[in-house]
């Protein structure tokens, strides 16, 4: 089985003389946030990469928005020559009426002395699917005192022969469009250690990391942008796993699976050594991600295991990011891993993120290196979000109360021994179909199981379920709408087991 480099790129040939994906052009694509909250302008972006090698002149741009019988055309001249390695050009289309739009785009460019029309992108072998943008009718449901964020995203620092990223400024604009309060910029530790114009030449990683921190600090205060890393770290079996470390004030090295050393892929630092350097919460990234045998062998990649979570240490792993863009096999196995930890008394938090590499509307990637690309709607920036209690997105992960979602709100409150699960949705995300409460009896006796929880339906879009915590180790809930939008709460522990917030 081939390993997946993952992100669509058409110039890297692994030192071979040919590639079916190769073009004597920069990568050019049109992108846009997948949704727009009420009151926000609809923004599109023209993305140009590697124009330093293949200069291009952008001439005119047009977008046609269609929703039912509504048809809106936006056209404007660009007249810009691009010669930089990476460029995002914003196109503001103003405020649109609510609805689900398909957007056909057209960009005229001058390439190699010839005029060319590009629809969505100039990548080889992919369907030119129109953009899909949902302009929401209602604000995204969220309880008072909570903030929602993207916990796993990449900037242009994570750009190398097979991966992309966006500028922090673009991610902030996208965050405002889709309704986020904060963003963790978690770039690969190994990408800080190499130059962006030559992926094999080393540079001072600490300097690059501090430059990114300064760039992010200079942005507007909202949505809050936080620099960090996705560190390649060594698990208990000497394999490379990924550790999310948002807010770290210093660079943490990790080059174990950077792909620049062929088969010399031993982890740089073990997990325990990394987290012992800080009091900040750290997270296990995609702990049970599905990988091919070749990828595991070449890059020495592995899974997270119970002993890697450092339970009982001064800084145990705070959360498991098992919802990584889609509810796939990695989600199912990761959720089982999380539940097994809860059953042992480790009230580790669930985490939802997208591992988005600048993909705002549709993910494009390499299916077979040199031969074939792929596309999907997984790993889109801001689609899966983590909603935490409080105003500080870092310290919130020291509590126990949060939920992860791709639309509806689902959270718990406690009064005495009664736990109330609150569900809220809107027309945009669908009506409640199922709300299931799970519980484990006394620690060490039984496995988690669904329990009876009478549902009080306030409306098609709002409901509550109350259960007693008496005699239980913990309770938690999951909910799904008729639009297949999903939410999952953290575990509410018995007061004797853990402080509740």
CSV table of C-alpha atoms in Angstrom, one decimal:
chain,number,residue,atom,x,y,z
A,1,UNK,CA,0.0,0.0,0.0
A,2,UNK,CA,1.3,3.5,-0.9
A,3,UNK,CA,1.8,6.0,1.9
A,4,UNK,CA,-0.2,9.2,1.4
A,5,UNK,CA,1.9,12.4,1.2
A,6,UNK,CA,-1.5,13.9,1.6
A,7,UNK,CA,-1.6,17.3,-0.1
A,8,UNK,CA,-1.8,18.1,-3.8
A,9,UNK,CA,1.5,19.3,-5.3
A,10,UNK,CA,2.5,19.0,-8.9
A,11,UNK,CA,6.2,19.8,-9.1
A,12,UNK,CA,7.9,17.4,-6.7
A,13,UNK,CA,9.2,14.3,-8.7
A,14,UNK,CA,11.3,12.5,-6.0
A,15,UNK,CA,14.4,13.2,-8.3
A,16,UNK,CA,12.7,11.2,-11.1
A,17,UNK,CA,12.6,12.5,-14.7
A,18,UNK,CA,8.8,12.5,-14.9
A,19,UNK,CA,5.5,12.8,-13.1
A,20,UNK,CA,2.0,12.6,-14.5
A,21,UNK,CA,1.1,15.4,-12.2
A,22,UNK,CA,3.8,17.8,-13.3
A,23,UNK,CA,3.0,21.1,-15.0
A,24,UNK,CA,5.3,24.0,-15.9
A,25,UNK,CA,3.0,26.3,-14.0
A,26,UNK,CA,2.4,27.4,-10.4
A,27,UNK,CA,-0.3,25.7,-8.4
A,28,UNK,CA,-3.4,28.0,-8.7
A,29,UNK,CA,-6.7,27.4,-7.0
A,30,UNK,CA,-9.8,29.2,-5.9
A,31,UNK,CA,-10.9,28.6,-2.2
A,32,UNK,CA,-13.4,29.9,0.2
A,33,UNK,CA,-14.6,29.2,3.8
A,34,UNK,CA,-17.2,26.5,3.7
A,35,UNK,CA,-19.7,28.6,5.7
A,36,UNK,CA,-20.5,32.2,6.5
A,37,UNK,CA,-22.1,33.2,9.8
A,38,UNK,CA,-24.8,35.9,9.8
A,39,UNK,CA,-23.4,39.4,9.3
A,40,UNK,CA,-20.2,38.4,7.7
A,41,UNK,CA,-19.0,39.1,4.2
A,42,UNK,CA,-18.6,36.1,1.9
A,43,UNK,CA,-14.9,35.9,1.0
A,44,UNK,CA,-13.1,34.0,-1.7
A,45,UNK,CA,-9.4,33.5,-2.1
A,46,UNK,CA,-7.2,33.1,-5.1
A,47,UNK,CA,-4.3,30.9,-4.0
A,48,UNK,CA,-1.0,30.9,-5.9
A,49,UNK,CA,1.9,28.7,-4.9
A,50,UNK,CA,5.5,28.6,-6.3
A,51,UNK,CA,5.1,31.6,-8.6
A,52,UNK,CA,8.7,32.4,-7.7
A,53,UNK,CA,9.6,29.4,-10.0
A,54,UNK,CA,6.7,30.0,-12.4
A,55,UNK,CA,5.7,33.7,-12.6
A,56,UNK,CA,2.0,34.3,-13.5
A,57,UNK,CA,-0.1,37.4,-14.2
A,58,UNK,CA,-3.7,37.3,-12.8
A,59,UNK,CA,-6.0,39.3,-15.1
A,60,UNK,CA,-9.7,38.9,-14.4
A,61,UNK,CA,-11.9,36.9,-11.9
A,62,UNK,CA,-15.6,36.0,-11.9
A,63,UNK,CA,-17.7,34.0,-9.4
A,64,UNK,CA,-21.4,33.0,-10.0
A,65,UNK,CA,-23.3,32.1,-6.8
A,66,UNK,CA,-26.4,29.9,-7.3
A,67,UNK,CA,-29.0,29.0,-4.6
A,68,UNK,CA,-32.3,27.7,-6.0
A,69,UNK,CA,-33.5,30.4,-8.4
A,70,UNK,CA,-31.1,33.0,-7.0
A,71,UNK,CA,-28.1,33.7,-9.2
A,72,UNK,CA,-25.6,36.4,-8.2
A,73,UNK,CA,-22.5,37.2,-10.3
A,74,UNK,CA,-19.4,38.9,-8.9
A,75,UNK,CA,-16.7,40.0,-11.3
A,76,UNK,CA,-13.6,42.1,-11.0
A,77,UNK,CA,-10.3,42.8,-12.6
A,78,UNK,CA,-7.2,41.6,-10.7
A,79,UNK,CA,-4.2,42.7,-12.9
A,80,UNK,CA,-1.5,41.5,-10.6
A,81,UNK,CA,1.8,39.8,-11.4
A,82,UNK,CA,2.7,37.1,-8.9
A,83,UNK,CA,6.3,36.1,-8.4
A,84,UNK,CA,6.3,35.0,-4.7
A,85,UNK,CA,6.4,31.4,-3.3
A,86,UNK,CA,3.0,31.8,-1.7
A,87,UNK,CA,0.2,34.2,-2.2
A,88,UNK,CA,-3.5,34.4,-1.0
A,89,UNK,CA,-5.5,37.1,-2.7
A,90,UNK,CA,-8.8,37.9,-1.0
A,91,UNK,CA,-11.9,38.6,-3.0
A,92,UNK,CA,-14.8,40.2,-1.0
A,93,UNK,CA,-18.2,39.4,-2.4
A,94,UNK,CA,-20.2,41.3,0.2
A,95,UNK,CA,-23.1,40.0,2.3
A,96,UNK,CA,-25.3,37.4,0.6
A,97,UNK,CA,-28.8,36.2,1.5
A,98,UNK,CA,-28.8,33.0,3.6
A,99,UNK,CA,-28.8,29.7,1.7
A,100,UNK,CA,-26.6,26.9,0.4
A,101,UNK,CA,-24.7,28.2,-2.6
A,102,UNK,CA,-22.8,26.5,-5.4
A,103,UNK,CA,-20.1,28.8,-6.7
A,104,UNK,CA,-18.7,28.5,-10.2
A,105,UNK,CA,-15.5,30.5,-10.6
A,106,UNK,CA,-13.3,31.6,-13.5
A,107,UNK,CA,-9.9,33.1,-13.4
A,108,UNK,CA,-8.0,34.4,-16.5
A,109,UNK,CA,-4.2,34.3,-16.2
A,110,UNK,CA,-1.2,34.9,-18.4
A,111,UNK,CA,1.1,32.0,-18.2
A,112,UNK,CA,4.3,31.4,-20.3
A,113,UNK,CA,3.1,34.1,-22.6
A,114,UNK,CA,-0.3,32.5,-23.2
A,115,UNK,CA,-3.7,33.4,-21.8
A,116,UNK,CA,-5.4,30.6,-19.9
A,117,UNK,CA,-8.8,30.2,-18.1
A,118,UNK,CA,-8.8,28.4,-14.8
A,119,UNK,CA,-12.0,27.3,-13.2
A,120,UNK,CA,-11.4,26.0,-9.6
A,121,UNK,CA,-7.7,25.0,-10.0
A,122,UNK,CA,-5.1,23.9,-12.5
A,123,UNK,CA,-4.3,20.6,-10.7
A,124,UNK,CA,-4.2,17.5,-12.9
A,125,UNK,CA,-6.9,14.8,-12.9
A,126,UNK,CA,-9.4,16.2,-10.4
A,127,UNK,CA,-13.0,17.1,-11.0
A,128,UNK,CA,-13.6,20.8,-11.2
A,129,UNK,CA,-16.2,20.8,-8.5
A,130,UNK,CA,-17.8,24.1,-7.7
A,131,UNK,CA,-17.3,25.6,-4.3
A,132,UNK,CA,-20.0,24.9,-1.7
A,133,UNK,CA,-20.7,27.7,0.7
A,134,UNK,CA,-23.5,27.7,3.3
A,135,UNK,CA,-24.5,31.3,4.3
A,136,UNK,CA,-26.2,30.5,7.6
A,137,UNK,CA,-29.6,31.7,8.6
A,138,UNK,CA,-28.9,31.7,12.3
A,139,UNK,CA,-26.0,32.2,14.6
A,140,UNK,CA,-24.2,29.0,15.5
A,141,UNK,CA,-25.6,27.6,18.7
A,142,UNK,CA,-23.3,27.9,21.7
A,143,UNK,CA,-23.9,28.3,25.4
A,144,UNK,CA,-23.1,31.5,27.2
A,145,UNK,CA,-19.6,31.5,28.6
A,146,UNK,CA,-18.1,29.1,26.0
A,147,UNK,CA,-15.8,29.7,23.1
A,148,UNK,CA,-15.3,27.6,19.9
A,149,UNK,CA,-12.1,26.9,18.2
A,150,UNK,CA,-10.1,25.1,15.5
A,151,UNK,CA,-7.5,23.1,17.5
A,152,UNK,CA,-5.4,21.7,14.7
A,153,UNK,CA,-4.5,23.8,11.7
A,154,UNK,CA,-1.4,24.7,9.7
A,155,UNK,CA,0.1,27.9,8.3
A,156,UNK,CA,2.5,28.4,5.4
A,157,UNK,CA,5.3,27.2,7.7
A,158,UNK,CA,4.0,23.6,7.0
A,159,UNK,CA,4.5,24.0,3.3
A,160,UNK,CA,7.0,21.6,1.8
A,161,UNK,CA,7.1,19.3,-1.3
A,162,UNK,CA,3.8,17.6,-0.4
A,163,UNK,CA,2.0,20.0,2.0
A,164,UNK,CA,0.4,23.4,2.0
A,165,UNK,CA,-0.7,25.9,4.6
A,166,UNK,CA,-2.2,29.4,4.8
A,167,UNK,CA,-1.0,32.7,6.3
A,168,UNK,CA,-2.2,33.3,9.9
A,169,UNK,CA,-4.0,36.4,8.5
A,170,UNK,CA,-6.0,34.3,6.1
A,171,UNK,CA,-6.8,31.7,8.8
A,172,UNK,CA,-8.1,34.5,11.0
A,173,UNK,CA,-10.3,35.8,8.3
A,174,UNK,CA,-11.6,32.3,7.6
A,175,UNK,CA,-12.2,31.8,11.4
A,176,UNK,CA,-14.3,34.9,11.5
A,177,UNK,CA,-16.3,33.8,8.5
A,178,UNK,CA,-17.1,30.3,9.9
A,179,UNK,CA,-17.8,31.5,13.4
A,180,UNK,CA,-14.7,30.6,15.5
A,181,UNK,CA,-13.4,32.4,18.6
A,182,UNK,CA,-9.9,31.0,18.5
A,183,UNK,CA,-7.4,29.0,16.3
A,184,UNK,CA,-4.4,26.9,17.3
A,185,UNK,CA,-1.8,27.2,14.6
A,186,UNK,CA,0.0,23.9,15.0
A,187,UNK,CA,2.8,23.7,12.4
A,188,UNK,CA,5.0,20.7,12.0
A,189,UNK,CA,8.1,20.9,14.3
A,190,UNK,CA,10.3,19.6,11.5
A,191,UNK,CA,9.1,22.3,9.0
A,192,UNK,CA,10.4,25.0,11.2
A,193,UNK,CA,13.9,23.4,10.9
A,194,UNK,CA,14.2,23.8,7.1
A,195,UNK,CA,14.0,26.6,4.7
A,196,UNK,CA,10.8,27.2,2.8
A,197,UNK,CA,12.6,27.9,-0.5
A,198,UNK,CA,14.7,24.7,-0.2
A,199,UNK,CA,13.2,21.9,1.8
A,200,UNK,CA,16.5,20.1,2.3
A,201,UNK,CA,18.5,23.0,3.7
A,202,UNK,CA,18.5,23.5,7.4
A,203,UNK,CA,17.8,26.8,9.1
A,204,UNK,CA,17.4,28.1,12.7
A,205,UNK,CA,14.1,26.6,13.8
A,206,UNK,CA,13.8,28.8,16.9
A,207,UNK,CA,14.2,31.9,14.8
A,208,UNK,CA,11.4,30.8,12.4
A,209,UNK,CA,9.1,29.8,15.3
A,210,UNK,CA,9.6,33.2,17.0
A,211,UNK,CA,9.0,35.0,13.7
A,212,UNK,CA,5.7,33.2,13.4
A,213,UNK,CA,4.7,34.1,17.0
A,214,UNK,CA,5.5,37.7,16.3
A,215,UNK,CA,3.4,37.6,13.1
A,216,UNK,CA,0.5,36.1,15.0
A,217,UNK,CA,0.8,38.6,17.9
A,218,UNK,CA,0.5,41.5,15.4
A,219,UNK,CA,-2.9,40.3,14.2
A,220,UNK,CA,-6.2,41.7,15.5
A,221,UNK,CA,-7.2,40.4,18.9
A,222,UNK,CA,-10.3,38.4,17.6
A,223,UNK,CA,-10.6,35.6,16.6
A,224,UNK,CA,-7.7,34.8,18.9
A,225,UNK,CA,-4.8,33.2,17.1
A,226,UNK,CA,-2.3,31.1,19.0
A,227,UNK,CA,1.0,29.8,17.7
A,228,UNK,CA,2.1,26.3,18.5
A,229,UNK,CA,3.5,23.1,17.1
A,230,UNK,CA,2.5,19.6,16.0
A,231,UNK,CA,5.6,17.9,17.4
A,232,UNK,CA,6.9,14.6,16.0
A,233,UNK,CA,7.5,12.8,19.3
A,234,UNK,CA,8.6,9.3,20.4
A,235,UNK,CA,5.9,7.0,21.9
A,236,UNK,CA,6.6,4.2,24.4
A,237,UNK,CA,7.5,1.9,21.5
A,238,UNK,CA,10.1,4.2,20.0
A,239,UNK,CA,7.7,5.2,17.1
A,240,UNK,CA,6.8,8.6,15.8
A,241,UNK,CA,3.5,10.1,16.9
A,242,UNK,CA,2.2,13.7,16.7
A,243,UNK,CA,1.8,15.9,19.8
A,244,UNK,CA,-0.2,19.1,19.6
A,245,UNK,CA,1.5,21.8,21.7
A,246,UNK,CA,-0.4,25.1,21.4
A,247,UNK,CA,0.9,28.3,23.0
A,248,UNK,CA,4.4,27.0,23.7
A,249,UNK,CA,6.8,30.0,24.2
A,250,UNK,CA,9.8,28.1,22.8
A,251,UNK,CA,10.5,25.8,19.9
A,252,UNK,CA,10.4,22.1,20.5
A,253,UNK,CA,12.4,19.9,18.0
A,254,UNK,CA,10.9,16.9,16.4
A,255,UNK,CA,12.2,15.5,13.1
A,256,UNK,CA,11.5,11.8,13.5
A,257,UNK,CA,9.2,11.5,10.5
A,258,UNK,CA,10.2,14.5,8.5
A,259,UNK,CA,10.9,12.5,5.4
A,260,UNK,CA,14.3,14.2,4.8
A,261,UNK,CA,16.5,11.4,6.2
A,262,UNK,CA,15.2,8.4,4.3
A,263,UNK,CA,15.1,5.5,6.7
A,264,UNK,CA,16.9,7.3,9.6
A,265,UNK,CA,13.6,8.1,11.4
A,266,UNK,CA,14.2,7.7,15.1
A,267,UNK,CA,12.2,10.1,17.2
A,268,UNK,CA,14.0,13.2,18.3
A,269,UNK,CA,12.5,13.4,21.8
A,270,UNK,CA,10.1,11.1,23.7
A,271,UNK,CA,6.7,12.4,24.7
A,272,UNK,CA,7.6,12.5,28.4
A,273,UNK,CA,10.6,14.7,27.9
A,274,UNK,CA,8.6,17.2,25.8
A,275,UNK,CA,5.7,17.7,28.2
A,276,UNK,CA,8.0,17.8,31.3
A,277,UNK,CA,9.3,21.1,30.0
A,278,UNK,CA,6.0,22.9,30.4
A,279,UNK,CA,2.9,23.3,32.5
A,280,UNK,CA,0.8,24.0,29.4
A,281,UNK,CA,-1.7,21.3,28.3
A,282,UNK,CA,-0.6,19.1,25.4
A,283,UNK,CA,-2.8,16.9,23.2
A,284,UNK,CA,-2.4,13.6,21.4
A,285,UNK,CA,-3.0,14.3,17.7
A,286,UNK,CA,-5.1,11.7,15.7
A,287,UNK,CA,-4.1,8.9,18.1
A,288,UNK,CA,-5.4,6.0,16.0
A,289,UNK,CA,-5.0,7.4,12.5
A,290,UNK,CA,-5.2,4.7,9.8
A,291,UNK,CA,-1.9,4.4,7.9
A,292,UNK,CA,-0.5,2.0,5.3
A,293,UNK,CA,2.3,-0.5,6.2
A,294,UNK,CA,4.7,1.4,3.9
A,295,UNK,CA,4.1,4.7,5.7
A,296,UNK,CA,4.6,3.0,9.1
A,297,UNK,CA,7.8,1.4,7.9
A,298,UNK,CA,9.4,4.3,6.1
A,299,UNK,CA,8.5,7.0,8.6
A,300,UNK,CA,8.5,4.8,11.7
A,301,UNK,CA,5.0,6.0,12.5
A,302,UNK,CA,2.9,4.5,15.2
A,303,UNK,CA,-0.2,4.9,17.4
A,304,UNK,CA,-0.7,6.5,20.8
A,305,UNK,CA,-1.0,4.0,23.7
A,306,UNK,CA,-2.2,4.2,27.2
A,307,UNK,CA,1.3,4.5,28.7
A,308,UNK,CA,2.0,7.5,26.4
A,309,UNK,CA,-0.7,9.6,28.1
A,310,UNK,CA,1.5,9.9,31.2
A,311,UNK,CA,-1.4,9.6,33.7
A,312,UNK,CA,-0.1,10.4,37.1
A,313,UNK,CA,2.7,12.6,35.9
A,314,UNK,CA,3.0,16.4,36.6
A,315,UNK,CA,1.7,17.2,33.2
A,316,UNK,CA,-0.4,14.3,31.7
A,317,UNK,CA,-1.7,14.5,28.2
A,318,UNK,CA,-4.8,16.7,28.4
A,319,UNK,CA,-6.9,15.6,25.4
A,320,UNK,CA,-7.2,13.0,22.6
A,321,UNK,CA,-7.9,14.5,19.1
A,322,UNK,CA,-9.7,11.4,17.8
A,323,UNK,CA,-12.1,13.5,15.7
A,324,UNK,CA,-9.8,14.7,13.0
A,325,UNK,CA,-11.9,16.1,10.2
A,326,UNK,CA,-14.2,13.2,9.7
A,327,UNK,CA,-15.9,10.3,11.5
A,328,UNK,CA,-13.8,7.7,9.9
A,329,UNK,CA,-12.1,4.5,11.2
A,330,UNK,CA,-9.6,6.6,13.0
A,331,UNK,CA,-12.5,8.4,14.8
A,332,UNK,CA,-14.1,5.1,15.8
A,333,UNK,CA,-10.9,3.6,17.1
A,334,UNK,CA,-9.9,6.8,18.8
A,335,UNK,CA,-13.2,7.1,20.6
A,336,UNK,CA,-12.8,3.5,21.8
A,337,UNK,CA,-9.4,4.4,23.1
A,338,UNK,CA,-10.8,7.5,24.9
A,339,UNK,CA,-13.6,5.5,26.5
A,340,UNK,CA,-11.2,2.9,27.7
A,341,UNK,CA,-9.3,5.6,29.5
A,342,UNK,CA,-12.4,7.1,31.1
A,343,UNK,CA,-13.3,3.6,32.3
A,344,UNK,CA,-9.9,3.4,34.1
A,345,UNK,CA,-10.5,6.8,35.8
A,346,UNK,CA,-8.4,8.9,33.4
A,347,UNK,CA,-10.8,11.8,32.7
A,348,UNK,CA,-8.9,12.9,29.6
A,349,UNK,CA,-10.8,15.3,27.3
A,350,UNK,CA,-12.0,14.6,23.8
A,351,UNK,CA,-10.7,17.0,21.1
A,352,UNK,CA,-12.0,17.8,17.7
A,353,UNK,CA,-9.9,19.4,15.0
A,354,UNK,CA,-9.3,19.2,11.3
A,355,UNK,CA,-5.6,19.1,10.6
A,356,UNK,CA,-6.4,21.6,7.9
A,357,UNK,CA,-3.5,22.7,5.6
A,358,UNK,CA,-5.0,25.8,4.2
A,359,UNK,CA,-8.0,23.9,2.8
A,360,UNK,CA,-11.0,26.1,3.4
A,361,UNK,CA,-13.7,24.4,1.3
A,362,UNK,CA,-12.4,21.1,-0.2
A,363,UNK,CA,-9.4,19.0,0.6
A,364,UNK,CA,-7.1,18.0,-2.2
A,365,UNK,CA,-4.4,15.5,-1.8
A,366,UNK,CA,-2.0,13.0,-3.4
A,367,UNK,CA,-3.6,9.5,-3.8
A,368,UNK,CA,-0.6,7.9,-5.6
A,369,UNK,CA,2.7,9.9,-5.7
A,370,UNK,CA,3.6,11.1,-9.2
A,371,UNK,CA,0.4,9.5,-10.6
A,372,UNK,CA,-2.9,10.5,-9.1
A,373,UNK,CA,-4.6,13.2,-6.9
A,374,UNK,CA,-7.7,12.9,-4.7
A,375,UNK,CA,-10.3,15.3,-3.2
A,376,UNK,CA,-12.8,15.2,-0.4
A,377,UNK,CA,-14.5,17.5,2.2
A,378,UNK,CA,-12.6,16.1,5.1
A,379,UNK,CA,-9.9,18.2,6.8
A,380,UNK,CA,-11.5,21.5,6.0
A,381,UNK,CA,-10.6,24.4,8.3
A,382,UNK,CA,-13.1,25.0,11.1
A,383,UNK,CA,-15.5,22.2,10.2
A,384,UNK,CA,-15.0,20.2,13.4
A,385,UNK,CA,-14.7,22.5,16.4
A,386,UNK,CA,-13.9,22.2,20.1
A,387,UNK,CA,-16.1,24.3,22.3
A,388,UNK,CA,-14.6,25.0,25.8
A,389,UNK,CA,-15.9,26.8,28.9
A,390,UNK,CA,-14.2,30.1,29.8
A,391,UNK,CA,-12.5,32.9,28.0
A,392,UNK,CA,-8.9,31.4,27.8
A,393,UNK,CA,-8.6,28.7,25.2
A,394,UNK,CA,-5.4,27.3,26.8
A,395,UNK,CA,-6.4,27.1,30.5
A,396,UNK,CA,-9.9,25.8,29.6
A,397,UNK,CA,-8.2,22.4,28.9
A,398,UNK,CA,-7.4,22.1,32.6
A,399,UNK,CA,-11.1,21.8,33.3
A,400,UNK,CA,-13.4,18.9,32.6
A,401,UNK,CA,-16.3,20.5,30.7
A,402,UNK,CA,-16.3,20.9,26.9
A,403,UNK,CA,-17.9,19.4,23.8
A,404,UNK,CA,-16.8,18.7,20.2
A,405,UNK,CA,-19.1,19.2,17.3
A,406,UNK,CA,-19.6,19.9,13.6
A,407,UNK,CA,-22.7,21.9,14.2
A,408,UNK,CA,-25.1,21.5,17.1
A,409,UNK,CA,-24.4,22.4,20.7
A,410,UNK,CA,-24.3,19.7,23.4
A,411,UNK,CA,-23.1,20.5,26.9
A,412,UNK,CA,-23.7,19.5,30.6
A,413,UNK,CA,-24.4,21.4,33.8
A,414,UNK,CA,-24.6,20.0,37.3
A,415,UNK,CA,-26.8,20.8,40.3
A,416,UNK,CA,-26.2,18.6,43.2
A,417,UNK,CA,-26.2,15.0,41.9
A,418,UNK,CA,-28.3,15.9,38.8
A,419,UNK,CA,-26.5,16.2,35.5
A,420,UNK,CA,-28.5,18.0,32.8
A,421,UNK,CA,-27.4,17.6,29.1
A,422,UNK,CA,-28.5,20.5,27.0
A,423,UNK,CA,-28.9,20.2,23.2
A,424,UNK,CA,-29.4,23.1,20.8
A,425,UNK,CA,-29.4,23.2,17.0
A,426,UNK,CA,-30.8,25.4,14.2
A,427,UNK,CA,-32.3,25.1,10.7
A,428,UNK,CA,-28.8,25.1,9.3
A,429,UNK,CA,-27.7,21.9,11.2
A,430,UNK,CA,-31.0,20.0,11.5
A,431,UNK,CA,-33.4,18.8,14.1
A,432,UNK,CA,-32.6,16.4,16.9
A,433,UNK,CA,-32.7,12.7,15.9
A,434,UNK,CA,-30.9,11.0,18.8
A,435,UNK,CA,-29.5,12.0,22.1
A,436,UNK,CA,-27.8,9.1,24.0
A,437,UNK,CA,-26.5,9.3,27.5
A,438,UNK,CA,-23.7,6.9,28.5
A,439,UNK,CA,-22.6,6.0,32.0
A,440,UNK,CA,-20.2,3.8,33.8
A,441,UNK,CA,-21.1,2.4,37.2
A,442,UNK,CA,-18.5,2.4,40.0
A,443,UNK,CA,-14.9,2.5,38.8
A,444,UNK,CA,-13.6,-0.9,37.8
A,445,UNK,CA,-16.9,-2.8,37.9
A,446,UNK,CA,-18.5,-2.5,34.5
A,447,UNK,CA,-18.0,-1.1,31.0
A,448,UNK,CA,-19.6,2.1,29.9
A,449,UNK,CA,-23.2,1.6,28.5
A,450,UNK,CA,-26.2,3.7,27.4
A,451,UNK,CA,-28.6,4.5,30.1
A,452,UNK,CA,-32.2,5.6,30.2
A,453,UNK,CA,-32.4,9.4,30.1
A,454,UNK,CA,-35.9,10.9,29.7
A,455,UNK,CA,-35.8,13.6,27.0
A,456,UNK,CA,-37.6,16.9,27.5
A,457,UNK,CA,-38.1,18.3,24.0
A,458,UNK,CA,-38.5,22.1,24.1
A,459,UNK,CA,-38.6,22.5,20.3
A,460,UNK,CA,-37.4,20.7,17.2
A,461,UNK,CA,-34.1,22.4,17.8
A,462,UNK,CA,-33.8,22.3,21.6
A,463,UNK,CA,-34.0,19.6,24.3
A,464,UNK,CA,-32.7,18.6,27.7
A,465,UNK,CA,-32.0,15.2,29.4
A,466,UNK,CA,-31.5,14.9,33.1
A,467,UNK,CA,-29.8,12.0,34.9
A,468,UNK,CA,-28.6,11.3,38.4
A,469,UNK,CA,-24.9,10.9,39.0
A,470,UNK,CA,-25.6,8.9,42.1
A,471,UNK,CA,-23.9,5.5,42.0
A,472,UNK,CA,-22.1,6.3,38.7
A,473,UNK,CA,-18.4,6.8,37.9
A,474,UNK,CA,-19.2,9.3,35.1
A,475,UNK,CA,-21.8,10.2,32.5
A,476,UNK,CA,-21.4,11.7,29.0
A,477,UNK,CA,-23.7,12.2,26.0
A,478,UNK,CA,-23.7,12.1,22.2
A,479,UNK,CA,-26.3,13.7,19.8
A,480,UNK,CA,-27.0,13.6,16.1
A,481,UNK,CA,-29.4,15.6,13.9
A,482,UNK,CA,-31.3,14.6,10.8
A,483,UNK,CA,-28.6,16.4,8.8
A,484,UNK,CA,-26.1,13.9,10.3
A,485,UNK,CA,-24.5,16.7,12.3
A,486,UNK,CA,-22.9,15.3,15.5
A,487,UNK,CA,-21.8,16.5,18.9
A,488,UNK,CA,-20.2,14.7,21.8
A,489,UNK,CA,-19.5,15.9,25.4
A,490,UNK,CA,-16.6,15.3,27.7
A,491,UNK,CA,-17.3,13.0,30.6
A,492,UNK,CA,-18.9,14.5,33.7
A,493,UNK,CA,-17.2,12.7,36.6
A,494,UNK,CA,-18.5,12.0,40.1
A,495,UNK,CA,-17.5,14.8,42.4
A,496,UNK,CA,-15.4,12.5,44.5
A,497,UNK,CA,-13.4,11.5,41.5
A,498,UNK,CA,-12.7,14.9,40.0
A,499,UNK,CA,-13.5,18.5,40.4
A,500,UNK,CA,-16.2,19.6,38.0
A,501,UNK,CA,-16.2,22.9,36.1
